[in-house]
């Protein structure tokens, strides 16, 4: 007959685990002897070994009691079902791991390679990370809401960057983000941007809802950009 400490040592579990199994009703508590100690016999040893084996195999405690009382056929069916559930969980965890690996690549999780290359090119041209980040968010929206057009628009933007005048205006717009809203350079910049747009009409017009989201994302990020947008809108309204 073994004390609880001896039982724990022989089977390879903790005393706390045995007491927990008692509380869960998985292992019956023996009667106390004349000295007031609980003594465990062979049946308790076998029962604890079965519990430990099932728990080590990943069987939830909530199902251990059912398995301990099950016949051979029921036991086999229950184990097969637990295995199926574990396989589904493993597949789910593997999917999560794959997604985490993709997150290491940052924007590549959300954007096609053509857009990533475009943002890298803008970075090489001197566009700030702040402005690239604002544009990245717009590209994420385009990719999600207009997936059939994103590659065409990226190609159009990439081709436009061959124009040194556009690059100059783009870098000026980047710098203007920090200007005060009443900066006297803003009307001149608005005029220059509108003049370039007039010489280079674009066919890739975004749907109204998407355009509103993109404009809010970009022009709402800076008071000077918000004024620049108003200036360009007023200039556009004056066109014949």
PDB file of C-alpha atoms in Angstrom:
ATOM      1  CA  UNK A   1       0.000   0.000   0.000  1.00  0.00           C
ATOM      2  CA  UNK A   2       1.377   3.401  -1.004  1.00  0.00           C
ATOM      3  CA  UNK A   3       1.037   6.908   0.368  1.00  0.00           C
ATOM      4  CA  UNK A   4       0.050   9.650  -2.056  1.00  0.00           C
ATOM      5  CA  UNK A   5       3.695  10.748  -2.290  1.00  0.00           C
ATOM      6  CA  UNK A   6       4.874   7.230  -3.027  1.00  0.00           C
ATOM      7  CA  UNK A   7       2.137   6.766  -5.627  1.00  0.00           C
ATOM      8  CA  UNK A   8       3.085  10.025  -7.346  1.00  0.00           C
ATOM      9  CA  UNK A   9       6.761   9.042  -7.432  1.00  0.00           C
ATOM     10  CA  UNK A  10       6.092   5.529  -8.765  1.00  0.00           C
ATOM     11  CA  UNK A  11       3.768   6.646 -11.578  1.00  0.00           C
ATOM     12  CA  UNK A  12       5.633   9.851 -12.411  1.00  0.00           C
ATOM     13  CA  UNK A  13       3.030  12.495 -11.658  1.00  0.00           C
ATOM     14  CA  UNK A  14       2.753  15.207  -9.043  1.00  0.00           C
ATOM     15  CA  UNK A  15       0.796  14.988  -5.816  1.00  0.00           C
ATOM     16  CA  UNK A  16      -1.119  18.029  -6.997  1.00  0.00           C
ATOM     17  CA  UNK A  17      -2.150  16.156 -10.152  1.00  0.00           C
ATOM     18  CA  UNK A  18      -3.433  13.205  -8.113  1.00  0.00           C
ATOM     19  CA  UNK A  19      -5.502  15.515  -5.930  1.00  0.00           C
ATOM     20  CA  UNK A  20      -6.855  17.205  -9.054  1.00  0.00           C
ATOM     21  CA  UNK A  21      -7.867  13.810 -10.443  1.00  0.00           C
ATOM     22  CA  UNK A  22      -9.614  13.115  -7.144  1.00  0.00           C
ATOM     23  CA  UNK A  23     -11.549  16.390  -7.455  1.00  0.00           C
ATOM     24  CA  UNK A  24     -12.527  15.589 -11.045  1.00  0.00           C
ATOM     25  CA  UNK A  25     -13.762  12.152 -10.011  1.00  0.00           C
ATOM     26  CA  UNK A  26     -11.241  10.369 -12.224  1.00  0.00           C
ATOM     27  CA  UNK A  27      -9.456   8.590  -9.371  1.00  0.00           C
ATOM     28  CA  UNK A  28     -11.287   7.421  -6.279  1.00  0.00           C
ATOM     29  CA  UNK A  29      -9.894   8.509  -2.935  1.00  0.00           C
ATOM     30  CA  UNK A  30      -9.057   5.548  -0.696  1.00  0.00           C
ATOM     31  CA  UNK A  31     -10.061   5.299   2.933  1.00  0.00           C
ATOM     32  CA  UNK A  32      -7.610   6.503   5.560  1.00  0.00           C
ATOM     33  CA  UNK A  33      -5.699   3.979   7.661  1.00  0.00           C
ATOM     34  CA  UNK A  34      -5.463   3.959  11.432  1.00  0.00           C
ATOM     35  CA  UNK A  35      -2.717   6.562  11.285  1.00  0.00           C
ATOM     36  CA  UNK A  36      -4.907   8.941   9.262  1.00  0.00           C
ATOM     37  CA  UNK A  37      -3.063   8.444   5.963  1.00  0.00           C
ATOM     38  CA  UNK A  38      -4.669   7.510   2.663  1.00  0.00           C
ATOM     39  CA  UNK A  39      -3.162   4.316   1.279  1.00  0.00           C
ATOM     40  CA  UNK A  40      -3.301   3.422  -2.396  1.00  0.00           C
ATOM     41  CA  UNK A  41      -3.424  -0.141  -3.660  1.00  0.00           C
ATOM     42  CA  UNK A  42      -2.818  -1.784  -7.077  1.00  0.00           C
ATOM     43  CA  UNK A  43      -6.140  -0.644  -8.508  1.00  0.00           C
ATOM     44  CA  UNK A  44      -5.221   3.003  -7.846  1.00  0.00           C
ATOM     45  CA  UNK A  45      -1.809   2.483  -9.450  1.00  0.00           C
ATOM     46  CA  UNK A  46      -3.358   1.001 -12.605  1.00  0.00           C
ATOM     47  CA  UNK A  47      -6.052   3.686 -12.709  1.00  0.00           C
ATOM     48  CA  UNK A  48      -3.527   6.495 -12.351  1.00  0.00           C
ATOM     49  CA  UNK A  49      -1.304   4.981 -15.064  1.00  0.00           C
ATOM     50  CA  UNK A  50      -4.285   4.882 -17.443  1.00  0.00           C
ATOM     51  CA  UNK A  51      -5.169   8.497 -16.627  1.00  0.00           C
ATOM     52  CA  UNK A  52      -1.567   9.636 -17.118  1.00  0.00           C
ATOM     53  CA  UNK A  53      -1.314   7.787 -20.439  1.00  0.00           C
ATOM     54  CA  UNK A  54      -4.523   9.307 -21.800  1.00  0.00           C
ATOM     55  CA  UNK A  55      -3.603  12.818 -20.657  1.00  0.00           C
ATOM     56  CA  UNK A  56      -0.089  12.481 -22.123  1.00  0.00           C
ATOM     57  CA  UNK A  57      -1.707  11.494 -25.446  1.00  0.00           C
ATOM     58  CA  UNK A  58      -3.610  14.776 -25.443  1.00  0.00           C
ATOM     59  CA  UNK A  59      -7.026  13.488 -24.379  1.00  0.00           C
ATOM     60  CA  UNK A  60      -8.940  16.293 -22.613  1.00  0.00           C
ATOM     61  CA  UNK A  61      -9.703  15.597 -18.964  1.00  0.00           C
ATOM     62  CA  UNK A  62     -13.391  16.083 -19.714  1.00  0.00           C
ATOM     63  CA  UNK A  63     -13.274  12.897 -21.842  1.00  0.00           C
ATOM     64  CA  UNK A  64     -10.857  10.823 -19.753  1.00  0.00           C
ATOM     65  CA  UNK A  65     -13.572   9.617 -17.364  1.00  0.00           C
ATOM     66  CA  UNK A  66     -15.741   8.493 -20.293  1.00  0.00           C
ATOM     67  CA  UNK A  67     -12.831   6.573 -21.807  1.00  0.00           C
ATOM     68  CA  UNK A  68     -11.925   4.913 -18.524  1.00  0.00           C
ATOM     69  CA  UNK A  69     -15.452   3.507 -18.296  1.00  0.00           C
ATOM     70  CA  UNK A  70     -15.780   2.606 -21.978  1.00  0.00           C
ATOM     71  CA  UNK A  71     -15.781  -0.863 -23.493  1.00  0.00           C
ATOM     72  CA  UNK A  72     -13.237  -1.822 -26.148  1.00  0.00           C
ATOM     73  CA  UNK A  73     -15.337  -0.804 -29.169  1.00  0.00           C
ATOM     74  CA  UNK A  74     -16.492   2.472 -27.628  1.00  0.00           C
ATOM     75  CA  UNK A  75     -12.937   3.213 -26.506  1.00  0.00           C
ATOM     76  CA  UNK A  76     -11.601   2.705 -30.031  1.00  0.00           C
ATOM     77  CA  UNK A  77     -14.331   4.907 -31.535  1.00  0.00           C
ATOM     78  CA  UNK A  78     -13.700   7.670 -29.000  1.00  0.00           C
ATOM     79  CA  UNK A  79      -9.944   7.587 -29.606  1.00  0.00           C
ATOM     80  CA  UNK A  80     -10.518   7.793 -33.368  1.00  0.00           C
ATOM     81  CA  UNK A  81     -12.762  10.835 -32.892  1.00  0.00           C
ATOM     82  CA  UNK A  82     -10.218  12.545 -30.619  1.00  0.00           C
ATOM     83  CA  UNK A  83      -7.531  11.840 -33.213  1.00  0.00           C
ATOM     84  CA  UNK A  84      -9.708  13.414 -35.923  1.00  0.00           C
ATOM     85  CA  UNK A  85     -10.219  16.527 -33.793  1.00  0.00           C
ATOM     86  CA  UNK A  86      -6.492  16.740 -33.067  1.00  0.00           C
ATOM     87  CA  UNK A  87      -5.663  16.446 -36.779  1.00  0.00           C
ATOM     88  CA  UNK A  88      -8.056  19.314 -37.535  1.00  0.00           C
ATOM     89  CA  UNK A  89      -6.428  21.391 -34.785  1.00  0.00           C
ATOM     90  CA  UNK A  90      -2.959  20.612 -36.146  1.00  0.00           C
ATOM     91  CA  UNK A  91      -4.056  21.704 -39.628  1.00  0.00           C
ATOM     92  CA  UNK A  92      -5.454  24.924 -38.163  1.00  0.00           C
ATOM     93  CA  UNK A  93      -2.213  25.605 -36.284  1.00  0.00           C
ATOM     94  CA  UNK A  94      -0.154  24.907 -39.419  1.00  0.00           C
ATOM     95  CA  UNK A  95      -2.303  27.438 -41.283  1.00  0.00           C
ATOM     96  CA  UNK A  96      -1.684  29.981 -38.523  1.00  0.00           C
ATOM     97  CA  UNK A  97       2.063  29.290 -38.737  1.00  0.00           C
ATOM     98  CA  UNK A  98       2.014  29.820 -42.496  1.00  0.00           C
ATOM     99  CA  UNK A  99       0.236  33.136 -42.028  1.00  0.00           C
ATOM    100  CA  UNK A 100       2.740  34.193 -39.356  1.00  0.00           C
ATOM    101  CA  UNK A 101       5.564  33.368 -41.773  1.00  0.00           C
ATOM    102  CA  UNK A 102       3.890  35.584 -44.359  1.00  0.00           C
ATOM    103  CA  UNK A 103       3.638  38.405 -41.825  1.00  0.00           C
ATOM    104  CA  UNK A 104       7.426  38.439 -41.621  1.00  0.00           C
ATOM    105  CA  UNK A 105       7.296  39.682 -45.202  1.00  0.00           C
ATOM    106  CA  UNK A 106       5.160  42.628 -44.075  1.00  0.00           C
ATOM    107  CA  UNK A 107       3.165  44.213 -46.886  1.00  0.00           C
ATOM    108  CA  UNK A 108       3.611  41.141 -49.081  1.00  0.00           C
ATOM    109  CA  UNK A 109       0.757  39.526 -47.161  1.00  0.00           C
ATOM    110  CA  UNK A 110      -1.684  42.189 -48.375  1.00  0.00           C
ATOM    111  CA  UNK A 111      -0.356  43.397 -51.716  1.00  0.00           C
ATOM    112  CA  UNK A 112       0.600  41.821 -55.067  1.00  0.00           C
ATOM    113  CA  UNK A 113       4.300  41.790 -56.030  1.00  0.00           C
ATOM    114  CA  UNK A 114       3.738  44.495 -58.675  1.00  0.00           C
ATOM    115  CA  UNK A 115       2.561  46.973 -56.041  1.00  0.00           C
ATOM    116  CA  UNK A 116       5.386  46.017 -53.680  1.00  0.00           C
ATOM    117  CA  UNK A 117       7.852  46.702 -56.514  1.00  0.00           C
ATOM    118  CA  UNK A 118       6.187  50.061 -57.168  1.00  0.00           C
ATOM    119  CA  UNK A 119       6.479  51.097 -53.517  1.00  0.00           C
ATOM    120  CA  UNK A 120      10.130  49.965 -53.496  1.00  0.00           C
ATOM    121  CA  UNK A 121      10.762  52.067 -56.593  1.00  0.00           C
ATOM    122  CA  UNK A 122       9.188  55.126 -54.981  1.00  0.00           C
ATOM    123  CA  UNK A 123      11.322  54.576 -51.901  1.00  0.00           C
ATOM    124  CA  UNK A 124      14.427  54.477 -54.108  1.00  0.00           C
ATOM    125  CA  UNK A 125      13.329  57.758 -55.735  1.00  0.00           C
ATOM    126  CA  UNK A 126      13.342  59.441 -52.329  1.00  0.00           C
ATOM    127  CA  UNK A 127       9.692  59.146 -51.309  1.00  0.00           C
ATOM    128  CA  UNK A 128       9.445  59.111 -47.515  1.00  0.00           C
ATOM    129  CA  UNK A 129       8.282  56.089 -45.551  1.00  0.00           C
ATOM    130  CA  UNK A 130       5.389  58.195 -44.284  1.00  0.00           C
ATOM    131  CA  UNK A 131       4.091  58.930 -47.772  1.00  0.00           C
ATOM    132  CA  UNK A 132       4.787  55.400 -48.941  1.00  0.00           C
ATOM    133  CA  UNK A 133       2.789  54.167 -45.961  1.00  0.00           C
ATOM    134  CA  UNK A 134      -0.163  56.396 -46.833  1.00  0.00           C
ATOM    135  CA  UNK A 135      -0.075  55.159 -50.410  1.00  0.00           C
ATOM    136  CA  UNK A 136       0.368  51.563 -49.283  1.00  0.00           C
ATOM    137  CA  UNK A 137      -2.895  51.779 -47.347  1.00  0.00           C
ATOM    138  CA  UNK A 138      -4.642  53.060 -50.458  1.00  0.00           C
ATOM    139  CA  UNK A 139      -3.214  50.156 -52.471  1.00  0.00           C
ATOM    140  CA  UNK A 140      -4.463  47.725 -49.835  1.00  0.00           C
ATOM    141  CA  UNK A 141      -7.964  49.141 -50.290  1.00  0.00           C
ATOM    142  CA  UNK A 142      -7.644  48.941 -54.077  1.00  0.00           C
ATOM    143  CA  UNK A 143      -6.443  45.331 -53.875  1.00  0.00           C
ATOM    144  CA  UNK A 144      -9.405  44.354 -51.714  1.00  0.00           C
ATOM    145  CA  UNK A 145     -12.138  46.433 -53.369  1.00  0.00           C
ATOM    146  CA  UNK A 146     -11.008  46.556 -57.009  1.00  0.00           C
ATOM    147  CA  UNK A 147      -8.875  43.415 -57.463  1.00  0.00           C
ATOM    148  CA  UNK A 148      -9.437  43.298 -61.243  1.00  0.00           C
ATOM    149  CA  UNK A 149      -7.930  46.762 -61.683  1.00  0.00           C
ATOM    150  CA  UNK A 150      -5.045  46.832 -59.231  1.00  0.00           C
ATOM    151  CA  UNK A 151      -2.371  45.469 -61.615  1.00  0.00           C
ATOM    152  CA  UNK A 152      -3.406  47.829 -64.405  1.00  0.00           C
ATOM    153  CA  UNK A 153      -3.301  50.823 -62.078  1.00  0.00           C
ATOM    154  CA  UNK A 154       0.080  49.781 -60.687  1.00  0.00           C
ATOM    155  CA  UNK A 155       1.453  49.507 -64.236  1.00  0.00           C
ATOM    156  CA  UNK A 156       0.059  52.961 -65.104  1.00  0.00           C
ATOM    157  CA  UNK A 157       1.632  54.497 -62.007  1.00  0.00           C
ATOM    158  CA  UNK A 158       4.923  52.735 -62.681  1.00  0.00           C
ATOM    159  CA  UNK A 159       5.018  54.077 -66.240  1.00  0.00           C
ATOM    160  CA  UNK A 160       4.173  57.584 -65.048  1.00  0.00           C
ATOM    161  CA  UNK A 161       7.210  57.564 -62.755  1.00  0.00           C
ATOM    162  CA  UNK A 162       9.379  57.600 -65.882  1.00  0.00           C
ATOM    163  CA  UNK A 163       8.477  61.296 -66.135  1.00  0.00           C
ATOM    164  CA  UNK A 164      10.992  63.378 -64.129  1.00  0.00           C
ATOM    165  CA  UNK A 165       8.405  66.151 -63.748  1.00  0.00           C
ATOM    166  CA  UNK A 166       6.004  63.794 -61.995  1.00  0.00           C
ATOM    167  CA  UNK A 167       8.778  62.586 -59.693  1.00  0.00           C
ATOM    168  CA  UNK A 168       9.585  66.204 -58.848  1.00  0.00           C
ATOM    169  CA  UNK A 169       5.939  66.951 -58.083  1.00  0.00           C
ATOM    170  CA  UNK A 170       5.605  63.759 -56.075  1.00  0.00           C
ATOM    171  CA  UNK A 171       8.571  64.663 -53.898  1.00  0.00           C
ATOM    172  CA  UNK A 172       7.229  68.201 -53.484  1.00  0.00           C
ATOM    173  CA  UNK A 173       3.875  66.777 -52.421  1.00  0.00           C
ATOM    174  CA  UNK A 174       5.701  64.582 -49.919  1.00  0.00           C
ATOM    175  CA  UNK A 175       7.431  67.631 -48.426  1.00  0.00           C
ATOM    176  CA  UNK A 176       4.171  69.610 -48.394  1.00  0.00           C
ATOM    177  CA  UNK A 177       2.688  67.188 -45.882  1.00  0.00           C
ATOM    178  CA  UNK A 178       4.528  69.127 -43.144  1.00  0.00           C
ATOM    179  CA  UNK A 179       3.693  72.616 -44.436  1.00  0.00           C
ATOM    180  CA  UNK A 180       1.204  74.833 -42.608  1.00  0.00           C
ATOM    181  CA  UNK A 181      -2.254  74.840 -44.173  1.00  0.00           C
ATOM    182  CA  UNK A 182      -1.804  78.519 -45.111  1.00  0.00           C
ATOM    183  CA  UNK A 183       1.605  78.019 -46.708  1.00  0.00           C
ATOM    184  CA  UNK A 184       1.835  80.314 -49.757  1.00  0.00           C
ATOM    185  CA  UNK A 185       3.527  77.542 -51.777  1.00  0.00           C
ATOM    186  CA  UNK A 186       0.401  75.382 -51.805  1.00  0.00           C
ATOM    187  CA  UNK A 187      -1.494  77.229 -54.590  1.00  0.00           C
ATOM    188  CA  UNK A 188       1.553  77.003 -56.841  1.00  0.00           C
ATOM    189  CA  UNK A 189       1.925  73.275 -56.122  1.00  0.00           C
ATOM    190  CA  UNK A 190      -1.778  72.697 -56.761  1.00  0.00           C
ATOM    191  CA  UNK A 191      -1.490  74.521 -60.085  1.00  0.00           C
ATOM    192  CA  UNK A 192       1.558  72.478 -61.101  1.00  0.00           C
ATOM    193  CA  UNK A 193      -0.156  69.179 -60.223  1.00  0.00           C
ATOM    194  CA  UNK A 194      -3.300  70.154 -62.138  1.00  0.00           C
ATOM    195  CA  UNK A 195      -1.196  71.200 -65.136  1.00  0.00           C
ATOM    196  CA  UNK A 196       0.576  67.818 -65.162  1.00  0.00           C
ATOM    197  CA  UNK A 197      -2.768  66.005 -64.894  1.00  0.00           C
ATOM    198  CA  UNK A 198      -4.057  68.063 -67.819  1.00  0.00           C
ATOM    199  CA  UNK A 199      -1.142  66.968 -69.989  1.00  0.00           C
ATOM    200  CA  UNK A 200      -1.423  63.339 -68.854  1.00  0.00           C
ATOM    201  CA  UNK A 201      -5.083  62.334 -68.669  1.00  0.00           C
ATOM    202  CA  UNK A 202      -5.669  59.020 -66.902  1.00  0.00           C
ATOM    203  CA  UNK A 203      -8.187  56.356 -67.774  1.00  0.00           C
ATOM    204  CA  UNK A 204      -7.932  54.435 -64.492  1.00  0.00           C
ATOM    205  CA  UNK A 205     -10.676  56.271 -62.633  1.00  0.00           C
ATOM    206  CA  UNK A 206     -11.606  54.635 -59.326  1.00  0.00           C
ATOM    207  CA  UNK A 207     -15.235  53.897 -58.464  1.00  0.00           C
ATOM    208  CA  UNK A 208     -16.786  56.711 -56.460  1.00  0.00           C
ATOM    209  CA  UNK A 209     -16.873  54.866 -53.125  1.00  0.00           C
ATOM    210  CA  UNK A 210     -13.298  53.645 -53.425  1.00  0.00           C
ATOM    211  CA  UNK A 211     -12.108  57.082 -54.554  1.00  0.00           C
ATOM    212  CA  UNK A 212     -13.717  58.641 -51.471  1.00  0.00           C
ATOM    213  CA  UNK A 213     -11.947  56.160 -49.188  1.00  0.00           C
ATOM    214  CA  UNK A 214      -8.597  56.766 -50.867  1.00  0.00           C
ATOM    215  CA  UNK A 215      -8.986  60.556 -50.742  1.00  0.00           C
ATOM    216  CA  UNK A 216      -9.977  60.403 -47.098  1.00  0.00           C
ATOM    217  CA  UNK A 217      -6.972  58.210 -46.324  1.00  0.00           C
ATOM    218  CA  UNK A 218      -4.534  60.530 -48.116  1.00  0.00           C
ATOM    219  CA  UNK A 219      -5.803  64.089 -47.877  1.00  0.00           C
ATOM    220  CA  UNK A 220      -7.229  63.618 -44.399  1.00  0.00           C
ATOM    221  CA  UNK A 221      -3.788  62.865 -43.013  1.00  0.00           C
ATOM    222  CA  UNK A 222      -2.463  66.427 -43.274  1.00  0.00           C
ATOM    223  CA  UNK A 223      -4.083  69.909 -43.030  1.00  0.00           C
ATOM    224  CA  UNK A 224      -1.874  71.151 -45.853  1.00  0.00           C
ATOM    225  CA  UNK A 225      -2.901  68.246 -48.088  1.00  0.00           C
ATOM    226  CA  UNK A 226      -6.540  68.884 -47.239  1.00  0.00           C
ATOM    227  CA  UNK A 227      -6.153  72.475 -48.423  1.00  0.00           C
ATOM    228  CA  UNK A 228      -4.252  71.292 -51.497  1.00  0.00           C
ATOM    229  CA  UNK A 229      -7.202  69.092 -52.379  1.00  0.00           C
ATOM    230  CA  UNK A 230      -9.592  72.040 -52.035  1.00  0.00           C
ATOM    231  CA  UNK A 231      -7.358  74.166 -54.220  1.00  0.00           C
ATOM    232  CA  UNK A 232      -7.226  71.473 -56.919  1.00  0.00           C
ATOM    233  CA  UNK A 233     -10.992  70.970 -56.749  1.00  0.00           C
ATOM    234  CA  UNK A 234     -11.552  74.688 -57.226  1.00  0.00           C
ATOM    235  CA  UNK A 235      -9.083  74.747 -60.107  1.00  0.00           C
ATOM    236  CA  UNK A 236     -10.851  71.759 -61.701  1.00  0.00           C
ATOM    237  CA  UNK A 237     -14.239  73.476 -61.393  1.00  0.00           C
ATOM    238  CA  UNK A 238     -12.877  76.473 -63.329  1.00  0.00           C
ATOM    239  CA  UNK A 239     -11.861  74.347 -66.301  1.00  0.00           C
ATOM    240  CA  UNK A 240     -14.025  74.840 -69.402  1.00  0.00           C
TER     241      UNK A 240
END
